[in-house]
Amino acid sequence: MDLSTPLSFLFGTEQYVDLRRQLVLLRETIMNYVYRESNQHIICSGSFGEGVAYPGSDDDVMFSLMNYRVVKTYREATRAGDVLMVPSEFSPGYCRLLDVKGSYPDNSICTIHDMPFVSSSIWKQHFTVEGQHIHGPCQSGTVGTSVYDLAYCIPCYTWPDIAKDWVIRERSYSWPSCETIQRIIYNGCHVVPIGDADSPYADHEWRISFSVAERTLMHSFNHAQFLVYNLLRLTLKKVIAKAFPEVLCSYFLKTTLFYTAENTPKQLWQVHNLESCFITCLSVLYDYVDHIYCPNYFIPGYNMIKRKINHWNRHQILDILRTVHRFGVAGIIRLSGESACLVLSLSATLLEYKLDREFMFSYHLLCGLVGINFFFNTLPHENTVSCMLHLYKFWTVLECNPTILESDFKFIIWNKGKFSCCLKLMDQLFTSSEMNKQDYQLYKTLEALLRIGYRGDVTTGKLTMATYLYMVGKTESALYVIRQLLSEYPPYIIDVSVDELKAQAYMDVMCGRGFTMNYKIRHAHAPQYRLFEDFRNVFPTPLKMRITIMDE
């Protein structure tokens, strides 16, 4: 069975995957520009950063603290905030950080053999705020319905000695390329605050993180490798994790694919050969579980599953992998207990939808706006000047990076920014009890933004305008806008959820006619209208008891 078409629908076409990766880099560029004076370099990591996330996925962000630095020798420690990396004698891939300059607060220091080391556990507690909880090396929390993980880490600008063999080891099939390897070395690594659970110094150790390097490798994947990785994740989610939750994780699958790509010829990785590629990766994963040894890709001496696999679950996981290996994708269906859903997604039934590339690109692009929306909704909310300044900075970044995205899509994101600013301005205005000269200027600014964004998509601009009109006492005008919205609401609206009828209606009207994505967004996109708790003052009083505030 040709898997490339149904899998591309589920996980993204090659064109969309490339766009999703560009979105990651754009979002990161914007965030670092906005917060460029904070001594923090923001890195989009995890599934979102690697371009394999879907709506509902967690949002992982690393904050690389630029006023600190990890060095490998005393000679390199030349400034305040420098710490010396002392490799762990108990577990490869972990280290302790020696405060050689005495620049860290006393309450973050633990003394081992009369030497001051920075405590990883105290470090995490320092950055944890109300509403967050510690999850591994991260602070976890929620914004609306989105879950995020924040990791406050320290950069190491030189490649660690323990991973030097990765740079020079022989690669028979030239993956990754020399250029990719050099880029990875140039970017260095980070240390994140978590120790090895088996170490007597677990509370004081740090793990060497290669998240930026892994993202670079993931972005270098061709489409066949991307689809196989998602098939492996599907196997984990639908089959293995149901029987053994939290035993294997997607990081092990990513490592499996890295090693397999490095040790197999490029000719294997073709979209018409997905089943064979998938089976090859399963064989590698099977060996890892069988020997209870999954070597870290950069530090092979670090066994990542030594505490995950035991003799009891090992045999049962091997049985699952044997079944999937024998039957391929059909094995996932056989074991998942969700055959109807998977057959619909992975069989010829899906192909009968005849969803062309233009529709799939439109569909996945709209899903890709989730991360951009999350960024705008978390911008500082202090005052209007701040809001407008952030929006101006955002537009400046877009103009300075013409190669990141086509101008048509830049305009779409610009509209998203205007919508966020409108909500912030409205919330500020409706909090004030008296009108003054400054408020009058805010009203004028808000009305200008509302008029510009009125037709940014099918629903958002009109609903925001109607809310504003109602709140300023123009009830009839607000009702007129709502009636206009309802009368013009087309049957071919698409969003992150879409059925066959809507997809076909969308294709009939929007595809194959030369419409730009901006036009499609304005006439056929109805995103969820999300108002977070920060915008409580925007709600009309009679509706406050009926509107669900997305703060859980």
Coordinates of C-alpha atoms in Angstrom, one line a residue:
M1 CA 0.0 0.0 0.0
D2 CA 1.3 3.5 -0.8
L3 CA 1.5 5.2 2.5
S4 CA 2.9 8.5 1.5
T5 CA -0.5 10.2 0.6
P6 CA -2.5 9.2 3.7
L7 CA 0.5 9.8 6.0
S8 CA 1.1 13.2 4.4
F9 CA -2.5 14.1 5.1
L10 CA -2.1 13.0 8.8
F11 CA 1.3 14.5 9.5
G12 CA 1.9 17.1 6.8
T13 CA 2.9 17.3 3.1
E14 CA 6.5 18.0 2.3
Q15 CA 5.6 21.6 1.5
Y16 CA 3.7 22.1 4.8
V17 CA 6.5 20.5 6.9
D18 CA 9.0 23.0 5.4
L19 CA 6.6 25.8 6.2
R20 CA 6.1 24.5 9.8
R21 CA 9.9 24.6 10.3
Q22 CA 10.0 28.1 8.9
L23 CA 7.2 29.1 11.4
V24 CA 9.3 27.8 14.2
L25 CA 12.3 29.9 13.2
L26 CA 10.1 32.9 12.6
R27 CA 8.5 32.6 16.0
E28 CA 11.9 32.2 17.7
T29 CA 13.2 35.3 15.8
I30 CA 10.3 37.4 16.9
M31 CA 10.5 36.4 20.5
N32 CA 14.2 37.0 20.7
Y33 CA 13.8 40.4 19.1
V34 CA 11.0 41.5 21.5
Y35 CA 12.9 40.3 24.5
R36 CA 16.4 41.1 23.3
E37 CA 17.3 43.2 26.4
S38 CA 16.4 40.5 28.9
N39 CA 19.8 38.5 28.7
Q40 CA 17.8 35.5 27.6
H41 CA 18.0 33.7 24.3
I42 CA 14.7 31.9 23.6
I43 CA 14.8 28.5 21.9
C44 CA 11.6 26.7 20.6
S45 CA 12.4 23.1 21.5
G46 CA 10.5 19.8 21.7
S47 CA 7.9 18.8 19.1
F48 CA 7.0 22.4 18.2
G49 CA 10.6 23.3 17.7
E50 CA 11.4 20.3 15.6
G51 CA 8.4 20.9 13.4
V52 CA 6.5 17.7 14.3
A53 CA 3.9 19.1 16.6
Y54 CA 0.1 19.1 16.1
P55 CA -2.7 21.1 17.6
G56 CA -2.9 20.1 21.3
S57 CA 0.8 19.3 21.6
D58 CA 2.8 20.7 24.5
D59 CA 4.8 23.9 23.9
D60 CA 8.4 23.5 25.0
V61 CA 10.6 26.6 25.3
M62 CA 14.2 26.9 26.5
F63 CA 15.5 30.1 28.1
S64 CA 19.2 30.2 27.6
L65 CA 20.5 32.7 30.2
M66 CA 23.2 34.7 28.5
N67 CA 24.7 36.2 31.7
Y68 CA 25.8 32.7 32.6
R69 CA 28.2 30.4 30.8
V70 CA 29.6 26.9 31.1
V71 CA 33.3 26.6 30.4
K72 CA 35.5 23.5 30.2
T73 CA 38.8 24.9 31.8
Y74 CA 39.7 27.3 34.5
R75 CA 41.5 29.5 31.9
E76 CA 38.2 30.0 30.0
A77 CA 36.5 31.4 33.1
T78 CA 37.0 35.1 32.5
R79 CA 33.8 36.7 33.5
A80 CA 31.2 36.7 36.3
G81 CA 28.6 34.0 35.9
D82 CA 31.1 31.5 34.4
V83 CA 30.9 27.9 35.9
L84 CA 33.3 25.0 35.3
M85 CA 31.8 21.8 33.9
V86 CA 32.9 18.9 36.0
P87 CA 31.8 15.6 34.4
S88 CA 29.9 13.2 36.6
E89 CA 31.8 10.1 37.7
F90 CA 28.5 8.2 38.0
S91 CA 26.7 8.8 34.7
P92 CA 27.9 9.9 31.3
G93 CA 25.9 12.9 30.0
Y94 CA 25.7 14.6 33.4
C95 CA 27.9 17.1 35.2
R96 CA 28.3 19.4 38.1
L97 CA 28.9 23.1 37.8
L98 CA 31.7 24.6 39.9
D99 CA 31.2 28.3 40.7
V100 CA 34.8 29.4 40.0
K101 CA 34.0 33.1 40.1
G102 CA 31.9 33.1 43.2
S103 CA 29.1 35.0 41.4
Y104 CA 26.1 32.8 42.3
P105 CA 23.9 33.5 45.3
D106 CA 24.9 31.6 48.4
N107 CA 21.5 30.0 48.7
S108 CA 22.0 28.3 45.3
I109 CA 25.3 26.8 46.2
C110 CA 25.9 23.3 47.7
T111 CA 29.4 22.4 49.0
I112 CA 30.9 19.1 48.0
H113 CA 34.4 18.3 49.3
D114 CA 34.8 22.0 50.2
M115 CA 34.0 23.1 46.6
P116 CA 31.0 25.3 45.7
F117 CA 28.7 23.8 43.1
V118 CA 25.5 25.3 41.7
S119 CA 22.5 23.2 42.9
S120 CA 20.2 22.1 40.1
S121 CA 17.2 21.5 42.4
I122 CA 17.5 25.0 44.0
W123 CA 17.9 26.5 40.5
K124 CA 14.6 25.0 39.4
Q125 CA 12.8 26.2 42.5
H126 CA 14.1 29.8 41.9
F127 CA 12.4 30.0 38.5
T128 CA 9.1 28.3 39.5
V129 CA 6.2 30.7 40.0
E130 CA 2.6 30.3 41.2
G131 CA 0.6 28.0 38.9
Q132 CA 3.6 26.1 37.7
H133 CA 5.0 22.7 38.8
I134 CA 8.4 21.1 38.3
H135 CA 8.5 18.5 35.6
G136 CA 11.9 17.0 35.0
P137 CA 14.2 20.0 34.2
C138 CA 11.2 22.2 33.4
Q139 CA 8.6 24.4 34.9
S140 CA 5.2 23.3 33.5
G141 CA 2.0 25.2 33.4
T142 CA -1.0 26.2 31.2
V143 CA -2.2 29.2 29.3
G144 CA -5.8 28.7 28.3
T145 CA -5.9 25.1 27.1
S146 CA -2.2 25.1 26.0
V147 CA 0.3 23.2 28.1
Y148 CA 3.9 24.5 28.2
D149 CA 7.2 23.4 29.6
L150 CA 9.9 26.1 30.3
A151 CA 13.5 25.1 30.8
Y152 CA 15.9 27.7 32.2
C153 CA 19.3 26.5 31.1
I154 CA 22.9 27.7 30.9
P155 CA 24.7 27.8 27.5
C156 CA 28.0 26.0 26.7
Y157 CA 29.5 27.6 23.6
T158 CA 32.2 24.9 23.1
W159 CA 31.5 21.3 22.2
P160 CA 31.8 19.1 25.3
D161 CA 34.7 16.6 25.5
I162 CA 32.4 13.7 26.3
A163 CA 30.7 14.1 22.9
K164 CA 33.9 14.7 20.8
D165 CA 33.7 11.2 19.3
W166 CA 30.4 12.1 17.7
V167 CA 32.2 14.7 15.7
I168 CA 34.9 12.5 14.3
R169 CA 33.3 9.0 14.1
E170 CA 33.2 7.4 10.7
R171 CA 29.9 7.8 8.7
S172 CA 29.7 5.5 5.8
Y173 CA 26.5 7.1 4.3
S174 CA 27.4 10.8 4.9
W175 CA 24.5 11.5 7.3
P176 CA 24.4 14.0 8.8
S177 CA 26.3 16.1 6.3
C178 CA 29.6 17.9 7.1
E179 CA 27.8 21.2 6.9
T180 CA 25.2 20.1 9.5
I181 CA 27.8 18.8 11.8
Q182 CA 29.7 22.1 11.7
R183 CA 26.5 24.0 12.4
I184 CA 25.8 21.8 15.4
I185 CA 29.3 22.3 16.8
Y186 CA 29.1 26.0 16.2
N187 CA 25.8 26.2 18.2
G188 CA 27.3 24.3 21.1
C189 CA 25.0 22.8 23.8
H190 CA 23.3 23.6 27.1
V191 CA 23.0 22.2 30.6
V192 CA 19.6 21.8 32.1
P193 CA 18.8 21.4 35.8
I194 CA 18.2 17.7 36.5
G195 CA 20.6 15.0 37.8
D196 CA 20.8 11.3 37.3
A197 CA 18.4 9.6 39.7
D198 CA 21.0 7.0 40.6
S199 CA 23.7 9.5 41.5
P200 CA 24.4 10.4 45.1
Y201 CA 24.6 14.0 43.9
A202 CA 21.3 14.0 41.9
D203 CA 20.1 17.3 43.4
H204 CA 23.3 19.0 42.4
E205 CA 23.9 17.5 38.9
W206 CA 23.0 19.0 35.5
R207 CA 22.2 17.1 32.3
I208 CA 24.0 18.0 29.1
S209 CA 21.3 18.9 26.6
F210 CA 21.7 18.7 22.8
S211 CA 18.2 20.0 22.1
V212 CA 19.4 22.6 19.6
A213 CA 21.6 20.0 17.8
E214 CA 18.6 17.6 17.7
R215 CA 16.4 20.3 16.2
T216 CA 19.0 20.9 13.5
L217 CA 19.1 17.1 12.7
M218 CA 15.3 16.9 12.6
H219 CA 15.1 19.9 10.3
S220 CA 17.6 18.1 8.0
F221 CA 15.3 15.1 7.6
N222 CA 13.8 14.4 4.2
H223 CA 10.1 13.8 3.9
A224 CA 10.4 10.0 4.1
Q225 CA 12.4 10.3 7.4
F226 CA 9.8 12.7 8.7
L227 CA 6.9 10.3 8.0
V228 CA 8.7 7.3 9.4
Y229 CA 9.3 9.2 12.7
N230 CA 5.6 10.0 12.9
L231 CA 4.8 6.3 12.2
L232 CA 7.1 5.4 15.1
R233 CA 5.3 7.9 17.3
L234 CA 2.0 6.5 16.2
T235 CA 3.2 3.0 17.3
L236 CA 4.2 4.4 20.7
K237 CA 1.0 6.3 21.3
K238 CA -1.6 3.9 20.0
V239 CA 0.1 0.6 21.0
I240 CA 3.0 0.6 23.4
A241 CA 2.0 3.5 25.7
K242 CA -1.4 2.0 26.2
A243 CA 0.1 -1.1 27.8
F244 CA 3.2 0.5 29.3
P245 CA 2.7 4.2 29.8
E246 CA 5.9 6.2 30.5
V247 CA 8.3 3.4 29.7
L248 CA 9.3 4.4 26.2
C249 CA 9.1 8.0 25.0
S250 CA 9.4 9.9 21.7
Y251 CA 13.0 10.8 22.6
F252 CA 14.0 7.1 22.3
L253 CA 12.3 6.9 18.9
K254 CA 14.1 10.0 17.7
T255 CA 17.4 8.5 18.8
T256 CA 16.5 5.3 16.9
L257 CA 15.9 7.2 13.8
F258 CA 19.1 9.2 14.1
Y259 CA 21.2 6.0 14.3
T260 CA 19.3 4.3 11.6
A261 CA 19.6 7.3 9.2
E262 CA 23.4 7.4 9.9
N263 CA 23.9 3.7 9.2
T264 CA 21.7 3.2 6.1
P265 CA 22.1 4.5 2.5
K266 CA 20.3 7.6 1.4
Q267 CA 18.6 5.5 -1.3
L268 CA 16.6 3.7 1.3
W269 CA 14.8 6.9 2.5
Q270 CA 12.3 7.4 -0.3
V271 CA 8.5 8.0 0.2
H272 CA 7.7 5.0 -1.9
N273 CA 9.7 2.8 0.5
L274 CA 8.2 3.9 3.8
E275 CA 7.2 0.5 5.0
S276 CA 10.7 -0.8 4.6
C277 CA 12.2 2.2 6.4
F278 CA 9.7 1.8 9.2
I279 CA 10.6 -1.9 9.6
T280 CA 14.3 -1.1 9.6
C281 CA 13.8 1.4 12.5
L282 CA 11.7 -1.1 14.4
S283 CA 14.5 -3.6 14.1
V284 CA 16.9 -1.1 15.7
L285 CA 14.4 -0.3 18.5
Y286 CA 13.8 -4.0 19.1
D287 CA 17.6 -4.5 19.7
Y288 CA 17.6 -1.6 22.1
V289 CA 14.8 -3.1 24.2
D290 CA 16.2 -6.6 23.9
H291 CA 19.6 -5.6 25.2
I292 CA 18.1 -3.0 27.6
Y293 CA 20.5 -0.5 26.2
C294 CA 19.6 2.6 24.2
P295 CA 22.7 4.7 23.6
N296 CA 22.4 8.4 23.5
Y297 CA 23.1 9.7 20.0
F298 CA 25.8 12.1 21.0
I299 CA 27.1 10.2 24.1
P300 CA 26.8 6.4 23.3
G301 CA 28.0 5.5 26.8
Y302 CA 24.9 7.0 28.3
N303 CA 22.2 4.3 28.4
M304 CA 18.9 6.1 28.4
I305 CA 16.6 3.1 29.2
K306 CA 18.4 1.4 32.0
R307 CA 15.7 2.4 34.5
K308 CA 12.8 2.1 32.0
I309 CA 13.1 -1.5 30.9
N310 CA 13.1 -4.5 33.2
H311 CA 12.8 -8.2 32.7
W312 CA 9.0 -8.1 33.3
N313 CA 8.1 -5.5 30.7
R314 CA 10.9 -6.3 28.3
H315 CA 9.3 -9.5 27.0
Q316 CA 5.9 -7.9 26.6
I317 CA 7.2 -4.9 24.7
L318 CA 9.3 -7.2 22.5
D319 CA 6.1 -9.2 21.7
I320 CA 4.4 -5.9 20.6
L321 CA 7.4 -4.9 18.5
R322 CA 7.5 -8.3 16.8
T323 CA 3.8 -8.1 15.9
V324 CA 4.3 -4.6 14.4
H325 CA 7.5 -5.7 12.7
R326 CA 5.7 -8.7 11.1
F327 CA 2.6 -6.9 9.9
G328 CA 3.9 -3.3 9.4
V329 CA 1.3 -0.6 9.6
A330 CA -1.4 -3.3 9.7
G331 CA 0.2 -4.4 12.9
I332 CA -0.5 -1.0 14.5
I333 CA -4.1 -1.4 13.5
R334 CA -4.2 -4.9 14.8
L335 CA -2.9 -4.0 18.2
S336 CA -4.3 -0.6 18.8
G337 CA -8.0 -1.5 19.3
E338 CA -8.9 1.6 17.2
S339 CA -9.0 -0.1 13.9
A340 CA -11.9 1.9 12.5
C341 CA -10.1 5.2 13.1
L342 CA -6.8 4.0 11.8
V343 CA -8.2 2.2 8.8
L344 CA -10.0 5.4 7.9
S345 CA -6.8 7.3 8.1
L346 CA -4.4 4.8 6.6
S347 CA -6.3 3.0 3.9
A348 CA -7.7 3.6 0.5
T349 CA -10.9 5.1 2.1
L350 CA -8.9 8.2 2.8
L351 CA -7.6 8.4 -0.7
E352 CA -11.2 8.5 -2.0
Y353 CA -11.5 11.9 -0.4
K354 CA -9.1 13.1 -3.2
L355 CA -7.7 15.8 -1.0
D356 CA -5.3 17.6 -3.3
R357 CA -2.1 19.3 -2.3
E358 CA -3.6 22.7 -2.2
F359 CA -6.2 21.7 0.4
M360 CA -3.7 19.8 2.5
F361 CA -1.4 22.8 2.5
S362 CA -4.2 25.2 3.5
Y363 CA -5.3 22.8 6.3
H364 CA -1.9 22.3 7.8
L365 CA -1.0 26.0 7.5
L366 CA -4.0 27.0 9.6
C367 CA -2.9 24.5 12.2
G368 CA 0.5 26.0 12.1
L369 CA -0.9 29.3 13.4
V370 CA -1.4 27.8 16.8
G371 CA 2.1 28.5 18.0
I372 CA 2.0 32.1 16.7
N373 CA -1.3 32.7 18.5
F374 CA 0.2 31.4 21.7
F375 CA 3.0 33.9 21.4
F376 CA 0.7 36.9 20.9
N377 CA -1.5 35.9 23.8
T378 CA 1.5 35.8 26.1
L379 CA 2.9 39.2 25.2
P380 CA 3.2 41.6 28.2
H381 CA -0.1 43.3 29.1
E382 CA 1.1 46.4 31.0
N383 CA -0.1 49.2 28.9
T384 CA -1.1 50.3 25.4
V385 CA 2.3 51.8 24.5
S386 CA 3.9 48.4 25.3
C387 CA 1.3 46.6 23.2
M388 CA 1.9 48.9 20.2
L389 CA 5.6 48.8 20.6
H390 CA 5.6 45.0 20.6
L391 CA 3.5 45.0 17.5
Y392 CA 5.8 47.5 15.8
K393 CA 8.8 45.4 16.7
F394 CA 7.1 42.3 15.3
W395 CA 6.4 44.0 11.9
T396 CA 10.1 45.2 11.8
V397 CA 11.3 41.7 12.3
L398 CA 9.1 40.5 9.4
E399 CA 10.4 43.2 7.1
C400 CA 14.0 42.4 8.1
N401 CA 13.6 38.7 7.2
P402 CA 12.1 38.6 3.7
T403 CA 13.3 35.1 3.1
I404 CA 11.6 33.5 6.1
L405 CA 8.1 33.6 4.7
E406 CA 6.3 34.9 1.7
S407 CA 4.9 38.4 2.2
D408 CA 1.3 37.0 1.8
F409 CA 1.7 34.9 4.9
K410 CA 3.5 37.7 6.8
F411 CA 0.3 39.8 6.4
I412 CA -1.7 36.9 7.9
I413 CA 0.4 36.9 11.0
W414 CA 0.4 40.7 11.2
N415 CA -3.4 40.4 11.4
K416 CA -3.1 38.0 14.3
G417 CA -0.9 40.5 16.1
K418 CA -3.5 43.3 15.5
F419 CA -6.2 41.1 17.0
S420 CA -4.2 40.4 20.1
C421 CA -3.5 44.2 20.5
C422 CA -7.2 45.0 20.1
L423 CA -8.1 42.7 23.0
K424 CA -5.4 44.2 25.2
L425 CA -6.5 47.8 24.3
M426 CA -10.2 46.9 25.0
D427 CA -9.4 45.3 28.3
Q428 CA -7.4 48.4 29.4
L429 CA -10.1 50.9 28.3
F430 CA -13.0 49.0 29.9
T431 CA -11.1 48.8 33.2
S432 CA -10.9 52.6 33.4
S433 CA -13.8 54.3 35.2
E434 CA -13.3 57.8 33.7
M435 CA -12.6 59.0 30.2
N436 CA -9.5 61.2 29.8
K437 CA -7.4 62.5 26.9
Q438 CA -5.2 59.4 26.8
D439 CA -8.3 57.1 26.8
Y440 CA -9.7 59.1 23.9
Q441 CA -6.5 58.5 21.9
L442 CA -6.8 54.8 22.8
Y443 CA -10.3 54.6 21.4
K444 CA -9.2 56.1 18.1
T445 CA -6.3 53.7 17.9
L446 CA -8.5 50.8 18.8
E447 CA -11.1 51.7 16.2
A448 CA -8.5 52.0 13.5
L449 CA -7.1 48.6 14.3
L450 CA -10.6 47.1 14.4
R451 CA -11.5 48.5 11.0
I452 CA -8.2 47.2 9.5
G453 CA -8.7 43.7 11.0
Y454 CA -12.5 43.5 10.4
R455 CA -12.1 41.1 7.5
G456 CA -8.9 39.4 8.7
D457 CA -10.8 36.1 8.7
V458 CA -14.4 35.0 8.8
T459 CA -15.1 35.4 12.5
T460 CA -12.4 37.0 14.6
G461 CA -12.5 40.6 13.3
K462 CA -16.3 40.8 13.3
L463 CA -16.7 39.3 16.8
T464 CA -14.1 41.6 18.2
M465 CA -15.8 44.6 16.5
A466 CA -19.2 43.5 17.8
T467 CA -17.9 43.2 21.4
Y468 CA -16.4 46.6 21.2
L469 CA -19.5 48.2 19.8
Y470 CA -21.6 46.6 22.6
M471 CA -19.2 47.7 25.3
V472 CA -19.4 51.4 24.2
G473 CA -23.2 51.3 24.1
K474 CA -23.8 50.9 20.4
T475 CA -26.0 47.8 20.7
E476 CA -27.8 48.1 17.4
S477 CA -24.5 48.4 15.5
A478 CA -23.2 45.3 17.4
L479 CA -26.3 43.4 16.4
Y480 CA -25.8 44.5 12.8
V481 CA -22.3 43.1 12.7
I482 CA -23.4 39.8 14.2
R483 CA -26.3 39.5 11.7
Q484 CA -23.8 40.2 8.9
L485 CA -21.5 37.5 10.2
L486 CA -24.3 34.9 10.4
S487 CA -25.6 35.8 6.9
E488 CA -22.2 35.6 5.3
Y489 CA -21.0 32.4 7.1
P490 CA -20.2 30.0 4.3
P491 CA -20.5 26.2 4.3
Y492 CA -16.9 25.6 3.4
I493 CA -15.3 26.9 6.6
I494 CA -12.2 25.0 7.7
D495 CA -10.2 25.0 10.9
V496 CA -8.2 22.4 12.8
S497 CA -11.1 20.0 12.6
V498 CA -12.7 19.3 9.2
D499 CA -15.0 16.6 7.8
E500 CA -15.2 15.2 4.3
L501 CA -18.2 17.4 3.3
K502 CA -16.5 20.6 4.4
A503 CA -13.2 19.6 2.8
Q504 CA -15.0 18.9 -0.5
A505 CA -16.9 22.2 -0.3
Y506 CA -13.7 24.1 0.5
M507 CA -11.9 22.5 -2.5
D508 CA -14.8 23.3 -4.9
V509 CA -14.8 27.0 -4.0
M510 CA -11.2 27.8 -2.9
C511 CA -8.8 25.4 -4.6
G512 CA -7.6 25.5 -8.2
R513 CA -8.6 29.1 -8.7
G514 CA -5.4 30.9 -8.0
F515 CA -6.5 32.4 -4.7
T516 CA -3.7 33.5 -2.3
M517 CA -3.5 32.2 1.2
N518 CA -4.4 35.6 2.5
Y519 CA -7.7 35.5 0.5
K520 CA -8.4 32.0 1.7
I521 CA -7.8 33.0 5.3
R522 CA -10.2 36.0 5.0
H523 CA -13.0 34.1 3.4
A524 CA -12.8 30.5 4.7
H525 CA -11.0 30.4 8.1
A526 CA -13.0 30.6 11.4
P527 CA -10.5 30.1 14.2
Q528 CA -11.6 29.4 17.8
Y529 CA -12.3 32.7 19.5
R530 CA -10.3 32.3 22.6
L531 CA -10.4 34.9 25.4
F532 CA -8.1 34.2 28.3
E533 CA -8.6 35.3 31.9
D534 CA -6.5 38.4 31.4
F535 CA -9.2 39.7 29.1
R536 CA -12.1 39.3 31.6
N537 CA -13.0 43.0 31.3
V538 CA -13.7 42.6 27.6
F539 CA -16.8 40.4 28.2
P540 CA -20.2 42.1 28.1
T541 CA -21.7 42.0 31.6
P542 CA -24.9 40.1 30.6
L543 CA -22.7 37.3 29.0
K544 CA -20.1 36.9 31.7
M545 CA -22.0 34.1 33.4
R546 CA -22.5 32.3 30.0
I547 CA -19.0 32.5 28.6
T548 CA -16.5 29.9 29.5
I549 CA -13.2 31.5 30.3
M550 CA -10.4 29.3 29.2
D551 CA -8.2 29.4 32.2
E552 CA -8.1 25.7 33.2

